[in-house]
Coordinates of C-alpha atoms in Angstrom, one line a residue:
M1 CA 0.0 0.0 0.0
E2 CA 1.3 3.5 -0.9
R3 CA 2.1 5.8 2.0
E4 CA -0.3 8.7 2.7
V5 CA 1.2 12.0 1.4
R6 CA 2.4 14.1 4.3
V7 CA 4.1 17.5 3.8
R8 CA 5.3 20.1 6.3
F9 CA 6.0 23.8 6.5
A10 CA 8.7 24.4 9.0
P11 CA 9.4 28.1 9.7
S12 CA 11.6 29.5 12.4
P13 CA 10.1 32.2 14.7
T14 CA 12.8 34.7 14.0
G15 CA 10.7 37.5 12.6
P16 CA 7.9 38.1 10.1
L17 CA 7.1 35.5 7.5
H18 CA 8.5 36.5 4.1
I19 CA 6.3 36.0 1.0
G20 CA 8.9 33.4 -0.1
G21 CA 8.0 31.4 2.9
V22 CA 4.3 31.9 2.2
R23 CA 4.9 30.5 -1.3
T24 CA 6.7 27.5 0.2
A25 CA 3.7 26.9 2.5
L26 CA 1.3 27.3 -0.5
Y27 CA 3.0 24.8 -2.7
N28 CA 3.1 22.3 0.1
Y29 CA -0.6 22.8 0.8
L30 CA -1.5 22.5 -2.9
L31 CA 0.4 19.3 -3.3
A32 CA -1.0 17.8 -0.1
R33 CA -4.6 18.6 -1.1
K34 CA -4.1 17.5 -4.7
L35 CA -2.9 14.1 -3.6
G36 CA -5.4 13.7 -0.7
G37 CA -2.7 14.1 1.9
K38 CA -2.0 16.0 5.1
M39 CA -0.3 19.4 5.7
L40 CA 1.4 20.0 9.0
L41 CA 3.3 23.0 10.5
R42 CA 6.3 22.6 12.7
I43 CA 8.0 25.5 14.5
E44 CA 11.8 25.1 14.2
D45 CA 13.0 27.1 17.2
T46 CA 16.2 25.3 18.1
D47 CA 18.2 28.5 17.8
Q48 CA 16.9 30.3 20.9
N49 CA 19.2 33.2 20.3
R50 CA 17.3 34.2 17.2
F51 CA 13.8 33.7 18.7
V52 CA 11.6 36.8 18.3
P53 CA 8.5 37.3 20.5
G54 CA 5.3 37.4 18.4
A55 CA 6.8 35.7 15.4
E56 CA 4.9 32.4 15.9
E57 CA 1.6 34.1 16.3
Y58 CA 2.4 36.2 13.2
I59 CA 3.0 32.9 11.2
R60 CA -0.3 31.5 12.4
Q61 CA -2.3 34.6 11.4
S62 CA -0.6 34.9 8.1
L63 CA -1.5 31.4 7.0
E64 CA -5.0 31.8 8.2
W65 CA -5.4 35.0 6.2
C66 CA -4.1 33.2 3.1
G67 CA -6.5 30.3 3.5
I68 CA -3.8 27.7 4.0
E69 CA -5.4 25.2 6.3
L70 CA -3.3 23.0 8.6
D71 CA -4.1 19.5 9.6
E72 CA -1.5 19.3 12.3
S73 CA 0.3 22.2 14.1
P74 CA 1.1 23.6 17.5
W75 CA -2.3 25.3 17.5
V76 CA -4.5 22.4 16.4
G77 CA -2.5 19.5 17.7
G78 CA -2.1 16.2 16.1
P79 CA -0.8 12.6 16.5
H80 CA 2.9 13.7 16.3
A81 CA 2.8 16.5 19.0
P82 CA 4.5 18.5 20.2
Y83 CA 5.1 20.6 17.0
R84 CA 7.7 23.0 18.4
Q85 CA 11.2 21.6 18.3
S86 CA 12.1 23.3 21.6
E87 CA 9.5 21.1 23.3
R88 CA 11.0 18.0 21.6
K89 CA 14.5 18.7 23.0
P90 CA 14.9 15.7 25.3
M91 CA 14.4 13.2 22.4
Y92 CA 17.2 14.5 20.0
M93 CA 20.2 13.3 22.1
Q94 CA 19.3 9.7 21.7
Y95 CA 19.5 10.0 17.9
A96 CA 22.8 11.8 18.2
Q97 CA 24.0 9.0 20.4
Q98 CA 22.9 6.5 17.8
L99 CA 25.2 8.2 15.3
L100 CA 28.0 8.3 17.8
D101 CA 27.6 4.6 18.6
S102 CA 27.6 3.7 14.9
G103 CA 30.7 5.7 14.2
H104 CA 28.9 8.3 12.0
A105 CA 29.4 11.2 14.5
Y106 CA 32.0 12.3 17.0
Y107 CA 32.6 14.7 19.9
A108 CA 34.5 17.9 19.2
F109 CA 36.0 19.9 22.1
D110 CA 37.5 22.7 20.1
T111 CA 37.2 26.2 21.7
P112 CA 36.1 29.2 19.7
E113 CA 39.7 30.4 19.6
E114 CA 40.9 27.1 18.1
L115 CA 38.2 27.2 15.5
D116 CA 39.2 30.8 14.6
A117 CA 42.8 29.7 14.3
L118 CA 41.7 26.9 12.0
R119 CA 39.9 29.3 9.7
A120 CA 42.9 31.7 9.8
R121 CA 45.3 28.9 8.7
L122 CA 43.0 27.8 5.9
T123 CA 42.5 31.3 4.7
A124 CA 46.2 32.0 4.8
A125 CA 46.7 28.8 2.7
K126 CA 44.2 30.2 0.2
V127 CA 41.7 27.4 0.7
P128 CA 38.7 28.7 -1.2
N129 CA 36.1 27.3 1.3
P130 CA 37.5 26.8 4.8
Q131 CA 35.7 23.9 6.5
Y132 CA 35.9 21.6 9.4
N133 CA 35.9 18.4 7.4
S134 CA 37.4 15.0 6.7
I135 CA 40.8 16.5 6.2
T136 CA 41.0 19.3 8.8
R137 CA 39.3 17.4 11.6
S138 CA 42.6 15.4 12.0
Q139 CA 44.2 18.7 13.2
M140 CA 41.6 19.4 15.8
R141 CA 40.6 18.3 19.4
N142 CA 37.9 15.7 18.9
S143 CA 37.1 12.1 19.8
L144 CA 38.7 11.0 16.5
T145 CA 42.1 12.5 17.4
L146 CA 42.2 12.2 21.2
P147 CA 42.8 9.0 23.2
E148 CA 39.7 7.3 24.4
D149 CA 40.5 7.9 28.1
E150 CA 41.0 11.6 27.5
V151 CA 37.7 11.8 25.7
K152 CA 36.0 10.2 28.7
Q153 CA 37.8 12.5 31.1
L154 CA 36.6 15.6 29.1
L155 CA 33.1 14.3 29.0
D156 CA 33.0 13.4 32.7
S157 CA 34.4 16.9 33.7
G158 CA 31.7 18.7 31.8
T159 CA 34.0 20.2 29.2
P160 CA 31.9 22.0 26.5
Y161 CA 31.6 20.0 23.3
V162 CA 29.5 19.7 20.1
I163 CA 28.6 16.5 18.2
R164 CA 29.6 16.6 14.5
L165 CA 28.6 14.4 11.7
K166 CA 31.5 12.3 10.3
V167 CA 31.3 12.9 6.6
P168 CA 33.1 10.3 4.4
R169 CA 36.2 11.7 2.5
K170 CA 35.6 10.2 -0.9
E171 CA 32.0 9.4 -1.8
E172 CA 29.3 10.7 -4.1
V173 CA 26.0 11.6 -2.6
R174 CA 23.0 11.4 -5.0
F175 CA 19.4 12.2 -4.8
N176 CA 16.6 12.9 -7.3
D177 CA 15.0 16.3 -6.8
L178 CA 11.5 16.5 -8.1
I179 CA 12.2 19.9 -9.8
R180 CA 15.9 19.7 -10.7
G181 CA 16.4 16.0 -11.5
W182 CA 19.4 14.1 -10.2
V183 CA 21.7 16.1 -7.9
V184 CA 25.2 14.7 -7.4
V185 CA 27.6 16.1 -4.8
H186 CA 31.0 14.8 -3.8
S187 CA 31.5 14.4 0.0
S188 CA 34.6 16.5 -0.1
A189 CA 32.3 19.5 -0.6
I190 CA 30.4 18.7 2.6
D191 CA 31.7 19.8 6.0
D192 CA 31.3 18.0 9.3
K193 CA 28.2 19.8 10.4
V194 CA 27.4 20.3 14.1
L195 CA 24.4 18.1 15.0
M196 CA 24.2 18.9 18.7
K197 CA 25.3 22.3 20.2
S198 CA 27.1 22.9 23.4
D199 CA 23.8 24.0 25.0
G200 CA 22.2 20.6 24.4
M201 CA 20.0 21.8 21.6
P202 CA 20.1 20.1 18.2
T203 CA 21.0 22.0 15.1
Y204 CA 18.5 22.4 12.3
H205 CA 20.1 19.5 10.4
L206 CA 19.6 16.8 13.1
A207 CA 16.2 18.0 14.4
N208 CA 14.9 18.5 10.9
I209 CA 15.7 14.9 9.8
V210 CA 14.6 13.3 13.0
D211 CA 11.3 15.1 13.0
D212 CA 10.6 14.6 9.3
H213 CA 11.1 10.8 9.9
L214 CA 9.0 10.6 13.1
M215 CA 6.2 12.7 11.5
E216 CA 6.2 10.5 8.5
I217 CA 6.9 13.3 6.0
T218 CA 6.8 12.0 2.4
H219 CA 7.7 15.2 0.5
V220 CA 10.0 18.1 1.5
I221 CA 9.2 21.2 -0.5
R222 CA 11.4 24.0 0.5
G223 CA 13.4 27.0 -0.9
E224 CA 16.5 26.7 -3.1
E225 CA 18.7 28.0 -0.3
W226 CA 18.4 24.6 1.3
L227 CA 19.7 22.7 -1.7
P228 CA 23.3 22.7 -0.5
S229 CA 22.1 21.1 2.8
A230 CA 20.3 18.3 1.0
P231 CA 23.3 15.9 0.5
L232 CA 24.0 16.2 4.2
H233 CA 20.4 15.3 4.9
V234 CA 20.6 12.3 2.6
L235 CA 23.7 11.1 4.5
L236 CA 21.8 11.4 7.8
Y237 CA 18.9 9.3 6.4
R238 CA 21.4 6.7 5.3
Y239 CA 23.2 6.6 8.6
F240 CA 20.0 6.3 10.6
G241 CA 18.9 3.4 8.3
W242 CA 15.9 5.4 7.1
E243 CA 16.7 5.6 3.4
S244 CA 13.6 3.4 2.4
T245 CA 11.3 6.1 3.8
M246 CA 13.3 9.2 3.0
P247 CA 11.0 11.9 1.7
Q248 CA 11.2 13.1 -1.9
F249 CA 12.9 16.5 -2.1
A250 CA 11.8 19.5 -4.2
H251 CA 13.8 22.8 -4.0
L252 CA 11.8 25.8 -5.2
P253 CA 13.3 28.6 -7.4
L254 CA 14.4 31.8 -5.8
L255 CA 12.2 35.0 -5.8
L256 CA 14.2 37.8 -7.4
K257 CA 13.9 41.6 -7.0
P258 CA 11.8 43.3 -9.7
D259 CA 14.9 44.3 -11.6
G260 CA 16.2 40.7 -11.4
T261 CA 19.5 41.7 -9.7
G262 CA 19.2 39.4 -6.7
K263 CA 17.1 37.5 -4.2
L264 CA 14.1 39.5 -2.9
S265 CA 15.0 40.1 0.8
K266 CA 13.0 41.2 3.8
R267 CA 14.6 44.6 3.6
D268 CA 13.7 45.2 0.0
G269 CA 10.0 45.8 0.4
D270 CA 9.9 49.2 2.2
R271 CA 13.0 50.3 0.3
L272 CA 11.4 49.6 -3.1
G273 CA 7.9 50.7 -2.0
F274 CA 5.9 47.4 -1.8
P275 CA 5.2 44.8 0.9
V276 CA 7.3 41.6 1.2
F277 CA 5.2 40.3 4.1
P278 CA 1.6 39.0 4.1
L279 CA 0.7 41.1 7.2
E280 CA 2.0 44.3 8.7
W281 CA 4.9 43.6 11.1
H282 CA 5.8 45.6 14.2
G283 CA 9.3 45.0 15.2
V284 CA 12.4 46.5 16.7
D285 CA 15.5 47.7 14.7
A286 CA 18.4 45.5 15.7
E287 CA 20.9 48.4 15.5
T288 CA 19.0 51.3 17.0
G289 CA 16.5 49.5 19.2
Q290 CA 13.7 51.7 17.9
P291 CA 10.3 50.4 16.9
T292 CA 9.8 49.6 13.3
V293 CA 6.7 48.9 11.1
S294 CA 6.9 46.9 7.9
S295 CA 4.0 47.0 5.5
G296 CA 1.8 44.0 4.8
Y297 CA -0.5 43.0 1.9
R298 CA -3.5 42.6 4.1
E299 CA -3.2 46.2 5.5
G300 CA -2.4 47.4 2.0
G301 CA -5.9 46.5 0.9
Y302 CA -5.0 43.3 -1.0
L303 CA -7.4 40.4 -1.1
P304 CA -6.0 37.1 0.2
E305 CA -7.2 35.2 -2.9
A306 CA -5.4 37.8 -5.2
F307 CA -2.2 37.5 -3.2
I308 CA -2.3 33.7 -3.3
N309 CA -3.1 33.6 -7.0
F310 CA -0.1 35.9 -7.6
L311 CA 2.2 33.8 -5.4
A312 CA 1.2 30.6 -7.1
F313 CA 2.4 31.9 -10.4
L314 CA 5.9 32.9 -9.0
G315 CA 7.6 29.8 -10.2
W316 CA 4.7 27.6 -11.4
N317 CA 2.3 27.7 -14.3
P318 CA -0.7 25.6 -15.2
G319 CA 0.3 25.1 -18.8
T320 CA -2.8 26.9 -20.0
Q321 CA -3.8 30.5 -20.6
Q322 CA -5.9 30.7 -17.4
E323 CA -4.6 33.3 -14.9
L324 CA -7.4 33.6 -12.4
F325 CA -7.8 30.6 -10.0
T326 CA -9.8 29.9 -6.9
M327 CA -7.9 28.0 -4.3
Q328 CA -9.7 24.8 -5.3
E329 CA -8.8 25.4 -8.9
L330 CA -5.1 25.8 -7.9
I331 CA -5.3 22.5 -6.1
D332 CA -6.8 20.8 -9.1
A333 CA -4.2 22.2 -11.5
F334 CA -1.1 22.0 -9.4
T335 CA 1.7 19.6 -10.1
I336 CA 5.4 19.7 -9.0
E337 CA 6.4 19.0 -12.5
R338 CA 5.3 22.4 -13.7
V339 CA 7.4 24.2 -11.1
S340 CA 10.3 26.0 -12.8
K341 CA 13.9 25.6 -12.0
S342 CA 14.5 29.3 -13.0
P343 CA 14.2 32.1 -10.5
A344 CA 10.9 34.1 -10.6
R345 CA 11.1 37.9 -10.8
F346 CA 8.7 39.7 -8.5
D347 CA 6.3 42.1 -10.3
Q348 CA 4.4 44.4 -8.1
N349 CA 2.2 45.6 -11.0
K350 CA 1.1 42.1 -11.5
V351 CA -0.1 41.6 -7.9
R352 CA -2.0 44.9 -8.3
W353 CA -3.6 43.6 -11.5
Y354 CA -4.7 40.4 -9.7
N355 CA -6.3 42.5 -6.9
E356 CA -8.2 44.5 -9.5
Q357 CA -9.6 41.4 -11.1
Y358 CA -10.7 39.8 -7.8
L359 CA -12.1 43.0 -6.4
R360 CA -14.2 43.7 -9.6
A361 CA -15.4 40.2 -9.8
K362 CA -17.0 40.3 -6.3
P363 CA -20.8 40.7 -6.1
D364 CA -22.0 44.3 -5.5
T365 CA -23.6 43.2 -2.2
E366 CA -20.1 42.3 -0.9
L367 CA -18.5 45.4 -2.4
A368 CA -21.2 47.5 -0.7
Q369 CA -20.0 46.2 2.7
Y370 CA -16.4 47.1 1.8
L371 CA -17.6 50.6 0.8
L372 CA -19.6 51.1 4.0
T373 CA -16.6 50.1 6.1
E374 CA -14.2 52.4 4.3
L375 CA -16.7 55.3 4.5
N376 CA -17.2 54.8 8.2
E377 CA -13.4 54.7 8.8
Q378 CA -13.2 58.1 7.0
G379 CA -16.0 59.5 9.1
I380 CA -18.4 59.9 6.3
G381 CA -22.0 59.3 7.5
V382 CA -24.1 57.1 5.3
D383 CA -27.9 57.5 5.3
M384 CA -28.9 55.5 2.3
P385 CA -30.7 52.2 1.5
V386 CA -28.6 49.2 1.0
D387 CA -29.6 48.8 -2.6
K388 CA -28.3 52.3 -3.4
L389 CA -25.0 51.4 -1.8
E390 CA -24.8 48.3 -4.0
Q391 CA -25.6 50.4 -7.1
I392 CA -22.8 52.8 -6.1
A393 CA -20.3 50.0 -5.5
G394 CA -21.2 48.4 -8.8
L395 CA -20.7 51.7 -10.6
V396 CA -17.3 52.7 -9.2
K397 CA -15.7 49.2 -9.0
E398 CA -14.2 49.4 -12.5
R399 CA -12.1 52.3 -11.3
A400 CA -10.9 50.6 -8.1
T401 CA -7.8 48.5 -7.4
F402 CA -8.3 48.3 -3.6
S403 CA -11.4 48.4 -1.4
A404 CA -10.2 51.9 -0.2
D405 CA -10.5 53.1 -3.8
L406 CA -14.3 52.4 -3.7
A407 CA -14.8 55.0 -1.0
R408 CA -12.6 57.6 -2.9
E409 CA -14.5 57.1 -6.1
A410 CA -17.9 57.0 -4.3
Q411 CA -17.2 60.2 -2.3
L412 CA -19.1 62.3 -4.8
F413 CA -22.4 60.5 -3.8
F414 CA -22.0 61.6 -0.2
E415 CA -20.5 65.1 -0.5
R416 CA -21.4 67.9 -2.8
P417 CA -18.6 69.4 -4.8
S418 CA -16.5 72.0 -3.0
S419 CA -14.6 72.9 -6.1
Y420 CA -15.0 72.4 -9.9
D421 CA -12.5 71.3 -12.6
E422 CA -11.2 74.6 -13.8
Q423 CA -9.9 73.3 -17.1
V424 CA -13.4 72.0 -18.1
I425 CA -15.1 75.1 -16.9
S426 CA -12.8 77.4 -18.8
K427 CA -13.6 75.5 -22.1
K428 CA -17.2 74.3 -21.6
W429 CA -19.0 76.7 -19.3
N430 CA -20.9 79.6 -20.9
A431 CA -24.2 81.4 -20.6
Q432 CA -25.9 79.0 -23.1
V433 CA -24.8 75.9 -21.2
A434 CA -25.7 77.4 -17.8
G435 CA -29.2 78.3 -19.2
G436 CA -29.7 74.8 -20.6
L437 CA -28.7 73.2 -17.3
T438 CA -30.9 75.5 -15.3
E439 CA -33.9 74.4 -17.3
F440 CA -32.9 70.8 -16.9
A441 CA -32.6 71.3 -13.1
K442 CA -36.2 72.8 -13.1
A443 CA -37.5 69.7 -14.9
L444 CA -35.8 67.1 -12.8
P445 CA -38.0 67.1 -9.6
T446 CA -41.1 66.2 -11.6
A447 CA -39.4 63.6 -13.8
A448 CA -41.5 60.5 -14.2
D449 CA -38.6 58.2 -15.1
T450 CA -35.5 58.5 -13.0
T451 CA -33.6 55.5 -14.5
P452 CA -30.4 56.4 -16.3
E453 CA -32.2 56.0 -19.6
G454 CA -35.1 58.2 -18.4
I455 CA -32.8 61.0 -17.2
K456 CA -30.9 61.0 -20.4
A457 CA -34.2 61.2 -22.4
L458 CA -35.3 64.1 -20.2
L459 CA -31.9 65.9 -20.7
S460 CA -32.2 65.5 -24.5
Q461 CA -35.7 66.8 -24.5
V462 CA -34.9 69.9 -22.5
L463 CA -31.8 70.7 -24.5
E464 CA -33.7 70.3 -27.8
Q465 CA -36.2 72.8 -26.6
Q466 CA -33.3 75.2 -25.9
G467 CA -31.7 74.5 -29.2
I468 CA -28.6 73.0 -27.6
K469 CA -26.9 69.8 -28.6
I470 CA -26.3 67.3 -25.8
G471 CA -22.6 67.1 -26.6
Q472 CA -22.2 70.8 -25.7
V473 CA -23.2 70.3 -22.1
L474 CA -22.3 66.8 -21.0
Q475 CA -18.9 67.5 -19.6
A476 CA -20.1 70.8 -18.0
L477 CA -23.0 68.9 -16.5
R478 CA -20.6 66.3 -15.1
V479 CA -18.5 69.0 -13.4
A480 CA -21.7 70.7 -12.0
V481 CA -22.9 67.4 -10.5
T482 CA -19.5 65.9 -9.4
G483 CA -16.9 68.6 -9.5
A484 CA -14.7 66.5 -11.7
G485 CA -14.2 66.3 -15.4
A486 CA -14.2 62.5 -15.6
G487 CA -15.6 59.6 -13.7
P488 CA -18.3 56.8 -13.8
D489 CA -21.3 57.0 -16.1
L490 CA -23.0 60.3 -15.5
M491 CA -26.5 59.2 -16.1
H492 CA -26.1 56.4 -13.6
I493 CA -24.6 58.9 -11.1
M494 CA -27.7 61.2 -11.5
S495 CA -30.1 58.3 -11.2
I496 CA -28.5 57.2 -7.9
L497 CA -28.3 60.7 -6.5
G498 CA -32.0 61.2 -7.3
P499 CA -33.7 64.1 -9.2
Q500 CA -33.9 66.5 -6.2
E501 CA -30.2 66.2 -5.2
T502 CA -29.1 66.4 -8.8
A503 CA -31.1 69.5 -9.4
E504 CA -29.8 71.2 -6.3
R505 CA -26.2 70.5 -7.3
I506 CA -26.8 72.0 -10.8
E507 CA -28.4 75.1 -9.3
L508 CA -25.4 75.5 -6.9
A509 CA -22.9 75.3 -9.7
V510 CA -24.8 77.8 -11.8
S511 CA -24.9 80.2 -8.9
Q512 CA -21.2 79.8 -8.1
L513 CA -19.5 79.5 -11.5
P514 CA -18.8 82.8 -13.5
I515 CA -20.1 83.1 -17.0

C-alpha cells in the first residue's frame, strides 16, 4: 500500500514570514490537497538566540489570512505532537547518540579560539572554502584524534563539546530532486556539520531529519537556499537506516527583486515601495532598538485570494492561458512537474492587477460592505438604502484596485462638490450651457422616469427645446454634479443621486460659476 502523502511547512520564529515562505507553504498545501494528503506545520525554534516574540503568532495569522489550512500544528495539535522543536528537545540526544555509537558522528571539544585559528590557517593557505571536514578534523581536538581515556575525562568533567557528523572523505551523494532532477555532490564538498550544540539543543540538520522521519513526511518542498544542505540530509537518512522512507525533495526557485538583480529580501519591500510580508509587522530595529513597522499585503488592501493567486504563479504555471484561479482550482491544477527551476522575478504591478480582477469580480452586495466600512473609517456618514450602496459600488468598482478606492471614487455621492474642474469650466462653461442646465434642473424634480435612460431622455428633451446639442453640455453637467471632469457613467450617477439632489447640485454650480 502506498504511503499517505504528508508535507510540512517548518518556519523559524525569527521575525515576520517573508512572502517566499508563504509561497513554500502554499506549494506544500496545494500538493497535499491535490494528492489527498496532510499538511502540518512545525515550528523550528532550536536557535533560541534568534527567537523573536510574536513571530509564531504572526505565522499563524498569516497562514489563516491566506486560506492555507493546517491538519496538524502547535495550535490544532495532532498525533505527532509536540510541534515545536524546543518542546521536543529531550528526544534528540538519543539520535545523536545513535550516530556516535555507529561511528557516524564524533565529539568535538574545540574552543572558539581554536576554530578561529583553523579558519585563519586555511584562509592563509588560500583554501577557497575553509571547512571543518574529513581533512581538517585530524588537526583538531575531537574524539577521532584524542585518546579514548582523555575523551572520557573531558566528558566526565563537563568540558563543553559539540557533536559533529563524520562525513566520508571520498564518496558521491546522490538524490533525485522533483524539480531539478538528479543532484550529485562529492562528499569532499560537505563539511562535518554540528548536530548537537554545546547548550544541548540540536541544530537544524539533526532536528529536521529526525522530526521529518518521526512525523512520516513524504515530500520536503522548500526553498532553493536549502539545496546545499540536502546531500548532508541524505547522509543522515542513510546513517540512521531510514533511506527506504526518505522523503522526496523539491527545491523551489528563488524569488528575485523586480529588476532581477538578486534575491528578494526582507529589507527590499519598504526600500522599493511594496510589501514583502503578508501582514504588517511591528518589530524593533536591531541596531537602534527603535520600533519599526513593515507594511503588509492585508493592511495594504490586497485580497488574500489575489495575493495567493499571484504567489502561485511565481515559479509555477498551469500550462494553460488561465490566470485567475480559486484555491480549489489551484489545487486541481497544481503539479510539482510544472514548477520551474529558473528564478521568478517579483512584479508588483502584476499583484495589483490580480487584486483589481478579484475585487471587480466580487458581487455588488459584498462590495457595498467594503464601501460602507471604508466610509465609516473616513468619518463619512451614510444614510442610504442598501440597494443604493450596492448600485454605487457596482458603478465605481471598474475604477478601483483596492477596497479603499471604492470610497474615494464614491465620495461624490455623499458630499457635494467644493470645487470644480477649472480646465473643463474654462472651455465648456458659458451662458448658453448654464441656461440649458438651469432648465434641466427645473424639470428634474417632476421627472416620471428616474432611471439612467429616463434621465438622459429628459436631458435630451430639455436641451432640444433650448436649441442646444447634448454634446455641448455633457462635460459641463458632469462638473456641475460631481466637481470632476471624468468619472463613472454620468446618467447612472444622477439616477443614484436622485432628481432633487441632482437639481440642487446643478443650481449650486450655476450660482457659483462665473459666466
